[in-house]
């Protein structure tokens, strides 16, 4: 987990609210990623960013939004359009998006919709 | 397209016995393969990766994995399991293409009994 921080650790949201999950890295990595983890389904990619001010949709981007204004930061907003947002959210980073580069993960944020 | 399968949801072994966690992959190109471990309510920790070269890859905490191209497998092994190895293990694959994506298996829960 070292070098990548996520906050908060636990987050509760009422239906209809938008919430923002924080991800910060001090590894000087260019690329950052957001994944969603549900029991028995592995990890699914939401969004990724290779460079500041640029990002691309992953496999399950609907109902989510991101920004990449700084190299160190890649916040994820879970909007009210996301129908089933309760999950464990993981942020990752890598030095570049080369095929051999290793992604390193933060400690995660557990989001629960009340 | 690329995918990875972990055929066992759970693996149970006694402490001191060999541990094997299975992974098979399906890709249309040369695969880059990764193993991660996740402890409860934590992020993923990188264990090892196969890029090219020697089919036997050594990683962290005494783990190793063997790449078998003919069987399209990348099984994770440890000669003598510890109770502290009890965790959720993920296999992941990436291919040589313009697609950066890392595809994860559903995970295998390992329980090592004392």
PDB file of C-alpha atoms in Angstrom:
ATOM      1  CA  UNK A   1       0.000   0.000   0.000  1.00  0.00           C
ATOM      2  CA  UNK A   2       2.931   2.343   0.462  1.00  0.00           C
ATOM      3  CA  UNK A   3       2.912   5.480  -1.665  1.00  0.00           C
ATOM      4  CA  UNK A   4      -0.784   5.440  -2.551  1.00  0.00           C
ATOM      5  CA  UNK A   5      -3.352   6.794  -0.142  1.00  0.00           C
ATOM      6  CA  UNK A   6      -7.128   6.603  -0.404  1.00  0.00           C
ATOM      7  CA  UNK A   7      -9.658   8.401   1.717  1.00  0.00           C
ATOM      8  CA  UNK A   8     -11.936   7.909   3.404  1.00  0.00           C
ATOM      9  CA  UNK A   9     -11.555   4.262   4.405  1.00  0.00           C
ATOM     10  CA  UNK A  10     -15.308   3.912   4.857  1.00  0.00           C
ATOM     11  CA  UNK A  11     -17.988   6.046   3.215  1.00  0.00           C
ATOM     12  CA  UNK A  12     -21.736   6.012   3.554  1.00  0.00           C
ATOM     13  CA  UNK A  13     -24.017   7.574   0.991  1.00  0.00           C
ATOM     14  CA  UNK A  14     -27.706   8.181   0.844  1.00  0.00           C
ATOM     15  CA  UNK A  15     -29.491   7.367  -2.376  1.00  0.00           C
ATOM     16  CA  UNK A  16     -29.433  10.291  -4.786  1.00  0.00           C
ATOM     17  CA  UNK A  17     -26.202  11.774  -3.468  1.00  0.00           C
ATOM     18  CA  UNK A  18     -22.925  12.166  -5.282  1.00  0.00           C
ATOM     19  CA  UNK A  19     -19.771  11.247  -3.364  1.00  0.00           C
ATOM     20  CA  UNK A  20     -16.103  11.720  -4.182  1.00  0.00           C
ATOM     21  CA  UNK A  21     -13.367   9.240  -3.317  1.00  0.00           C
ATOM     22  CA  UNK A  22      -9.835  10.542  -2.992  1.00  0.00           C
ATOM     23  CA  UNK A  23      -6.686   8.901  -4.387  1.00  0.00           C
ATOM     24  CA  UNK A  24      -3.208  10.408  -4.003  1.00  0.00           C
ATOM     25  CA  UNK A  25       0.170   8.935  -4.931  1.00  0.00           C
ATOM     26  CA  UNK A  26       3.712  10.099  -4.212  1.00  0.00           C
ATOM     27  CA  UNK A  27       5.431   7.558  -6.473  1.00  0.00           C
ATOM     28  CA  UNK A  28       5.774   9.971  -9.397  1.00  0.00           C
ATOM     29  CA  UNK A  29       3.713   7.564 -11.495  1.00  0.00           C
ATOM     30  CA  UNK A  30       2.202   8.797 -14.748  1.00  0.00           C
ATOM     31  CA  UNK A  31      -0.721   6.391 -14.921  1.00  0.00           C
ATOM     32  CA  UNK A  32      -3.540   6.003 -12.415  1.00  0.00           C
ATOM     33  CA  UNK A  33      -6.540   3.670 -12.329  1.00  0.00           C
ATOM     34  CA  UNK A  34      -9.820   3.126 -10.521  1.00  0.00           C
ATOM     35  CA  UNK A  35     -11.234  -0.357  -9.973  1.00  0.00           C
ATOM     36  CA  UNK A  36     -14.385  -1.644  -8.393  1.00  0.00           C
ATOM     37  CA  UNK A  37     -14.322  -4.915  -6.414  1.00  0.00           C
ATOM     38  CA  UNK A  38     -17.435  -6.965  -5.740  1.00  0.00           C
ATOM     39  CA  UNK A  39     -17.425 -10.362  -4.004  1.00  0.00           C
ATOM     40  CA  UNK A  40     -16.641 -13.207  -6.381  1.00  0.00           C
ATOM     41  CA  UNK A  41     -16.117 -10.925  -9.397  1.00  0.00           C
ATOM     42  CA  UNK A  42     -12.527  -9.873  -9.182  1.00  0.00           C
ATOM     43  CA  UNK A  43     -11.649  -6.299 -10.099  1.00  0.00           C
ATOM     44  CA  UNK A  44     -13.314  -4.296 -12.851  1.00  0.00           C
ATOM     45  CA  UNK A  45     -11.803  -1.166 -14.358  1.00  0.00           C
ATOM     46  CA  UNK A  46     -13.823   2.039 -14.071  1.00  0.00           C
ATOM     47  CA  UNK A  47     -11.506   4.753 -15.454  1.00  0.00           C
ATOM     48  CA  UNK A  48      -7.837   5.228 -16.090  1.00  0.00           C
ATOM     49  CA  UNK A  49      -5.527   8.144 -16.820  1.00  0.00           C
ATOM     50  CA  UNK A  50      -2.166   8.059 -18.552  1.00  0.00           C
ATOM     51  CA  UNK A  51      -1.324  11.726 -18.192  1.00  0.00           C
ATOM     52  CA  UNK A  52      -2.537  14.885 -16.515  1.00  0.00           C
ATOM     53  CA  UNK A  53      -5.741  16.324 -17.972  1.00  0.00           C
ATOM     54  CA  UNK A  54      -6.509  13.137 -19.868  1.00  0.00           C
ATOM     55  CA  UNK A  55      -8.482  10.024 -18.916  1.00  0.00           C
ATOM     56  CA  UNK A  56     -10.356   7.165 -20.581  1.00  0.00           C
ATOM     57  CA  UNK A  57     -13.349   5.025 -19.713  1.00  0.00           C
ATOM     58  CA  UNK A  58     -12.824   1.489 -18.539  1.00  0.00           C
ATOM     59  CA  UNK A  59     -15.258  -1.384 -18.664  1.00  0.00           C
ATOM     60  CA  UNK A  60     -17.850  -0.024 -16.232  1.00  0.00           C
ATOM     61  CA  UNK A  61     -17.643   3.796 -16.427  1.00  0.00           C
ATOM     62  CA  UNK A  62     -21.385   4.504 -16.399  1.00  0.00           C
ATOM     63  CA  UNK A  63     -22.411   6.442 -13.306  1.00  0.00           C
ATOM     64  CA  UNK A  64     -18.856   7.499 -12.467  1.00  0.00           C
ATOM     65  CA  UNK A  65     -16.706  10.525 -13.284  1.00  0.00           C
ATOM     66  CA  UNK A  66     -13.050  11.414 -12.732  1.00  0.00           C
ATOM     67  CA  UNK A  67     -10.604  14.270 -13.098  1.00  0.00           C
ATOM     68  CA  UNK A  68      -6.818  14.432 -13.404  1.00  0.00           C
ATOM     69  CA  UNK A  69      -5.734  17.985 -12.723  1.00  0.00           C
ATOM     70  CA  UNK A  70      -2.520  16.979 -10.956  1.00  0.00           C
ATOM     71  CA  UNK A  71      -0.145  14.087 -11.522  1.00  0.00           C
ATOM     72  CA  UNK A  72      -0.483  13.019  -7.894  1.00  0.00           C
ATOM     73  CA  UNK A  73      -4.262  13.001  -7.670  1.00  0.00           C
ATOM     74  CA  UNK A  74      -7.078  11.077  -9.395  1.00  0.00           C
ATOM     75  CA  UNK A  75     -10.401  11.543  -7.568  1.00  0.00           C
ATOM     76  CA  UNK A  76     -13.434   9.423  -8.429  1.00  0.00           C
ATOM     77  CA  UNK A  77     -17.002  10.716  -8.138  1.00  0.00           C
ATOM     78  CA  UNK A  78     -19.771   8.192  -7.759  1.00  0.00           C
ATOM     79  CA  UNK A  79     -22.881   9.897  -9.085  1.00  0.00           C
ATOM     80  CA  UNK A  80     -26.536   9.254  -8.366  1.00  0.00           C
ATOM     81  CA  UNK A  81     -26.737   7.650 -11.817  1.00  0.00           C
ATOM     82  CA  UNK A  82     -24.745   4.655 -10.557  1.00  0.00           C
ATOM     83  CA  UNK A  83     -27.473   2.133  -9.775  1.00  0.00           C
ATOM     84  CA  UNK A  84     -25.572  -0.166  -7.450  1.00  0.00           C
ATOM     85  CA  UNK A  85     -22.622   1.727  -5.977  1.00  0.00           C
ATOM     86  CA  UNK A  86     -22.084  -0.345  -2.841  1.00  0.00           C
ATOM     87  CA  UNK A  87     -18.633  -1.892  -3.344  1.00  0.00           C
ATOM     88  CA  UNK A  88     -14.969  -1.733  -2.442  1.00  0.00           C
ATOM     89  CA  UNK A  89     -13.110   0.816  -4.592  1.00  0.00           C
ATOM     90  CA  UNK A  90      -9.412   0.485  -5.314  1.00  0.00           C
ATOM     91  CA  UNK A  91      -7.065   3.029  -6.812  1.00  0.00           C
ATOM     92  CA  UNK A  92      -3.822   1.982  -8.480  1.00  0.00           C
ATOM     93  CA  UNK A  93      -0.893   3.606 -10.234  1.00  0.00           C
ATOM     94  CA  UNK A  94       1.981   2.578 -12.486  1.00  0.00           C
ATOM     95  CA  UNK A  95       5.029   4.323 -13.883  1.00  0.00           C
ATOM     96  CA  UNK A  96       3.552   4.247 -17.384  1.00  0.00           C
ATOM     97  CA  UNK A  97       1.075   2.167 -19.280  1.00  0.00           C
ATOM     98  CA  UNK A  98       3.720  -0.067 -20.811  1.00  0.00           C
ATOM     99  CA  UNK A  99       2.696  -3.685 -20.994  1.00  0.00           C
ATOM    100  CA  UNK A 100       5.202  -4.883 -18.430  1.00  0.00           C
ATOM    101  CA  UNK A 101       4.663  -2.214 -15.831  1.00  0.00           C
ATOM    102  CA  UNK A 102       3.313  -3.249 -12.482  1.00  0.00           C
ATOM    103  CA  UNK A 103       0.252  -1.579 -11.010  1.00  0.00           C
ATOM    104  CA  UNK A 104       0.463  -0.788  -7.302  1.00  0.00           C
ATOM    105  CA  UNK A 105      -2.687  -0.434  -5.254  1.00  0.00           C
ATOM    106  CA  UNK A 106      -3.943   1.789  -2.474  1.00  0.00           C
ATOM    107  CA  UNK A 107      -5.721   0.460   0.636  1.00  0.00           C
ATOM    108  CA  UNK A 108      -9.219   0.986  -0.768  1.00  0.00           C
ATOM    109  CA  UNK A 109     -12.454   2.755   0.157  1.00  0.00           C
ATOM    110  CA  UNK A 110     -15.543   0.806   1.117  1.00  0.00           C
ATOM    111  CA  UNK A 111     -18.678   2.618  -0.055  1.00  0.00           C
ATOM    112  CA  UNK A 112     -22.074   1.698   1.328  1.00  0.00           C
ATOM    113  CA  UNK A 113     -25.358   3.130   0.123  1.00  0.00           C
ATOM    114  CA  UNK A 114     -27.917   3.509   2.891  1.00  0.00           C
TER     115      UNK A 114
ATOM    116  CA  UNK B   1      -9.820 -10.339 -26.119  1.00  0.00           C
ATOM    117  CA  UNK B   2      -8.100 -11.516 -22.992  1.00  0.00           C
ATOM    118  CA  UNK B   3      -9.310 -13.302 -19.916  1.00  0.00           C
ATOM    119  CA  UNK B   4      -8.032 -15.207 -16.950  1.00  0.00           C
ATOM    120  CA  UNK B   5      -9.683 -17.962 -14.936  1.00  0.00           C
ATOM    121  CA  UNK B   6      -9.053 -19.144 -11.426  1.00  0.00           C
ATOM    122  CA  UNK B   7     -10.873 -22.483 -11.322  1.00  0.00           C
ATOM    123  CA  UNK B   8     -10.891 -22.843  -7.539  1.00  0.00           C
ATOM    124  CA  UNK B   9     -12.854 -20.457  -5.339  1.00  0.00           C
ATOM    125  CA  UNK B  10     -11.161 -21.832  -2.240  1.00  0.00           C
ATOM    126  CA  UNK B  11      -7.993 -23.718  -1.391  1.00  0.00           C
ATOM    127  CA  UNK B  12      -7.429 -25.240   2.030  1.00  0.00           C
ATOM    128  CA  UNK B  13      -4.057 -26.573   3.154  1.00  0.00           C
ATOM    129  CA  UNK B  14      -2.318 -27.444   6.388  1.00  0.00           C
ATOM    130  CA  UNK B  15       0.574 -25.337   7.576  1.00  0.00           C
ATOM    131  CA  UNK B  16       3.858 -26.688   6.271  1.00  0.00           C
ATOM    132  CA  UNK B  17       2.272 -28.354   3.240  1.00  0.00           C
ATOM    133  CA  UNK B  18       2.767 -27.165  -0.343  1.00  0.00           C
ATOM    134  CA  UNK B  19       0.348 -24.536  -1.597  1.00  0.00           C
ATOM    135  CA  UNK B  20      -0.798 -24.205  -5.215  1.00  0.00           C
ATOM    136  CA  UNK B  21      -3.241 -21.636  -6.564  1.00  0.00           C
ATOM    137  CA  UNK B  22      -4.269 -22.254 -10.156  1.00  0.00           C
ATOM    138  CA  UNK B  23      -4.600 -19.745 -12.983  1.00  0.00           C
ATOM    139  CA  UNK B  24      -5.267 -20.235 -16.682  1.00  0.00           C
ATOM    140  CA  UNK B  25      -5.410 -17.533 -19.311  1.00  0.00           C
ATOM    141  CA  UNK B  26      -6.776 -16.878 -22.761  1.00  0.00           C
ATOM    142  CA  UNK B  27      -5.149 -14.226 -24.924  1.00  0.00           C
ATOM    143  CA  UNK B  28      -4.509 -13.464 -28.583  1.00  0.00           C
ATOM    144  CA  UNK B  29      -0.854 -12.592 -28.239  1.00  0.00           C
ATOM    145  CA  UNK B  30       2.035 -12.850 -25.813  1.00  0.00           C
ATOM    146  CA  UNK B  31       0.758 -12.664 -22.242  1.00  0.00           C
ATOM    147  CA  UNK B  32       2.153 -10.698 -19.345  1.00  0.00           C
ATOM    148  CA  UNK B  33       0.971 -12.363 -16.144  1.00  0.00           C
ATOM    149  CA  UNK B  34       0.736 -11.090 -12.593  1.00  0.00           C
ATOM    150  CA  UNK B  35      -0.153 -12.416  -9.148  1.00  0.00           C
ATOM    151  CA  UNK B  36      -1.489 -10.240  -6.347  1.00  0.00           C
ATOM    152  CA  UNK B  37      -2.552 -11.008  -2.767  1.00  0.00           C
ATOM    153  CA  UNK B  38      -5.240  -9.221  -0.765  1.00  0.00           C
ATOM    154  CA  UNK B  39      -5.728  -9.357   3.000  1.00  0.00           C
ATOM    155  CA  UNK B  40      -9.168  -8.491   4.433  1.00  0.00           C
ATOM    156  CA  UNK B  41     -10.219  -4.886   3.848  1.00  0.00           C
ATOM    157  CA  UNK B  42      -6.863  -4.029   2.304  1.00  0.00           C
ATOM    158  CA  UNK B  43      -5.570  -3.182  -1.133  1.00  0.00           C
ATOM    159  CA  UNK B  44      -3.834  -5.637  -3.430  1.00  0.00           C
ATOM    160  CA  UNK B  45      -0.160  -6.386  -2.904  1.00  0.00           C
ATOM    161  CA  UNK B  46       2.005  -7.346  -5.870  1.00  0.00           C
ATOM    162  CA  UNK B  47       3.651 -10.780  -5.562  1.00  0.00           C
ATOM    163  CA  UNK B  48       5.314 -11.498  -8.897  1.00  0.00           C
ATOM    164  CA  UNK B  49       5.036 -11.205 -12.658  1.00  0.00           C
ATOM    165  CA  UNK B  50       6.037 -13.087 -15.798  1.00  0.00           C
ATOM    166  CA  UNK B  51       7.204 -11.014 -18.743  1.00  0.00           C
ATOM    167  CA  UNK B  52       9.581 -13.208 -20.713  1.00  0.00           C
ATOM    168  CA  UNK B  53      12.502 -15.561 -20.187  1.00  0.00           C
ATOM    169  CA  UNK B  54      12.663 -18.188 -17.465  1.00  0.00           C
ATOM    170  CA  UNK B  55       9.317 -19.895 -17.008  1.00  0.00           C
ATOM    171  CA  UNK B  56       9.806 -20.091 -13.247  1.00  0.00           C
ATOM    172  CA  UNK B  57       9.339 -16.720 -11.602  1.00  0.00           C
ATOM    173  CA  UNK B  58      10.255 -16.063  -7.977  1.00  0.00           C
ATOM    174  CA  UNK B  59       8.454 -13.385  -6.001  1.00  0.00           C
ATOM    175  CA  UNK B  60       7.778 -12.005  -2.564  1.00  0.00           C
ATOM    176  CA  UNK B  61       7.208 -13.991   0.663  1.00  0.00           C
ATOM    177  CA  UNK B  62       8.611 -17.243  -0.771  1.00  0.00           C
ATOM    178  CA  UNK B  63       6.066 -17.497  -3.594  1.00  0.00           C
ATOM    179  CA  UNK B  64       6.888 -18.590  -7.106  1.00  0.00           C
ATOM    180  CA  UNK B  65       4.909 -19.215 -10.268  1.00  0.00           C
ATOM    181  CA  UNK B  66       5.465 -21.328 -13.337  1.00  0.00           C
ATOM    182  CA  UNK B  67       4.491 -20.122 -16.786  1.00  0.00           C
ATOM    183  CA  UNK B  68       3.351 -22.963 -19.052  1.00  0.00           C
ATOM    184  CA  UNK B  69       2.614 -21.776 -22.568  1.00  0.00           C
ATOM    185  CA  UNK B  70       1.292 -25.096 -23.878  1.00  0.00           C
ATOM    186  CA  UNK B  71      -1.203 -25.366 -21.040  1.00  0.00           C
ATOM    187  CA  UNK B  72      -1.831 -21.584 -20.914  1.00  0.00           C
ATOM    188  CA  UNK B  73      -1.335 -21.655 -17.173  1.00  0.00           C
ATOM    189  CA  UNK B  74       0.458 -19.589 -14.551  1.00  0.00           C
ATOM    190  CA  UNK B  75       0.013 -21.405 -11.241  1.00  0.00           C
ATOM    191  CA  UNK B  76       1.205 -19.817  -8.011  1.00  0.00           C
ATOM    192  CA  UNK B  77       3.131 -22.046  -5.626  1.00  0.00           C
ATOM    193  CA  UNK B  78       4.731 -22.034  -2.219  1.00  0.00           C
ATOM    194  CA  UNK B  79       6.666 -25.064  -0.963  1.00  0.00           C
ATOM    195  CA  UNK B  80       5.631 -24.692   2.678  1.00  0.00           C
ATOM    196  CA  UNK B  81       2.521 -22.691   3.537  1.00  0.00           C
ATOM    197  CA  UNK B  82       2.168 -20.491   6.618  1.00  0.00           C
ATOM    198  CA  UNK B  83      -0.994 -19.538   8.496  1.00  0.00           C
ATOM    199  CA  UNK B  84      -0.181 -15.939   7.557  1.00  0.00           C
ATOM    200  CA  UNK B  85      -0.549 -16.862   3.862  1.00  0.00           C
ATOM    201  CA  UNK B  86      -4.309 -17.072   4.387  1.00  0.00           C
ATOM    202  CA  UNK B  87      -5.710 -14.411   2.042  1.00  0.00           C
ATOM    203  CA  UNK B  88      -7.409 -13.768  -1.302  1.00  0.00           C
ATOM    204  CA  UNK B  89      -5.185 -14.286  -4.347  1.00  0.00           C
ATOM    205  CA  UNK B  90      -5.713 -12.756  -7.779  1.00  0.00           C
ATOM    206  CA  UNK B  91      -4.190 -13.670 -11.108  1.00  0.00           C
ATOM    207  CA  UNK B  92      -4.133 -11.006 -13.846  1.00  0.00           C
ATOM    208  CA  UNK B  93      -3.114 -10.866 -17.513  1.00  0.00           C
ATOM    209  CA  UNK B  94      -2.177  -8.192 -20.020  1.00  0.00           C
ATOM    210  CA  UNK B  95      -1.339  -8.669 -23.696  1.00  0.00           C
ATOM    211  CA  UNK B  96       1.059  -7.011 -26.098  1.00  0.00           C
ATOM    212  CA  UNK B  97      -1.165  -4.610 -27.949  1.00  0.00           C
ATOM    213  CA  UNK B  98      -2.313  -1.052 -27.735  1.00  0.00           C
ATOM    214  CA  UNK B  99      -4.676  -2.096 -25.010  1.00  0.00           C
ATOM    215  CA  UNK B 100      -3.253  -1.287 -21.593  1.00  0.00           C
ATOM    216  CA  UNK B 101      -5.908  -3.300 -19.758  1.00  0.00           C
ATOM    217  CA  UNK B 102      -5.139  -5.657 -16.915  1.00  0.00           C
ATOM    218  CA  UNK B 103      -7.784  -8.389 -16.668  1.00  0.00           C
ATOM    219  CA  UNK B 104      -8.265 -10.037 -13.277  1.00  0.00           C
ATOM    220  CA  UNK B 105      -9.522 -13.450 -12.301  1.00  0.00           C
ATOM    221  CA  UNK B 106     -12.305 -13.760  -9.743  1.00  0.00           C
ATOM    222  CA  UNK B 107      -9.868 -14.639  -6.988  1.00  0.00           C
ATOM    223  CA  UNK B 108      -9.065 -17.689  -4.868  1.00  0.00           C
ATOM    224  CA  UNK B 109      -9.418 -17.678  -1.104  1.00  0.00           C
ATOM    225  CA  UNK B 110      -6.579 -19.543   0.566  1.00  0.00           C
ATOM    226  CA  UNK B 111      -6.964 -20.847   4.099  1.00  0.00           C
ATOM    227  CA  UNK B 112      -3.951 -22.345   5.841  1.00  0.00           C
ATOM    228  CA  UNK B 113      -4.838 -24.220   9.030  1.00  0.00           C
ATOM    229  CA  UNK B 114      -2.431 -24.601  11.890  1.00  0.00           C
TER     230      UNK B 114
END
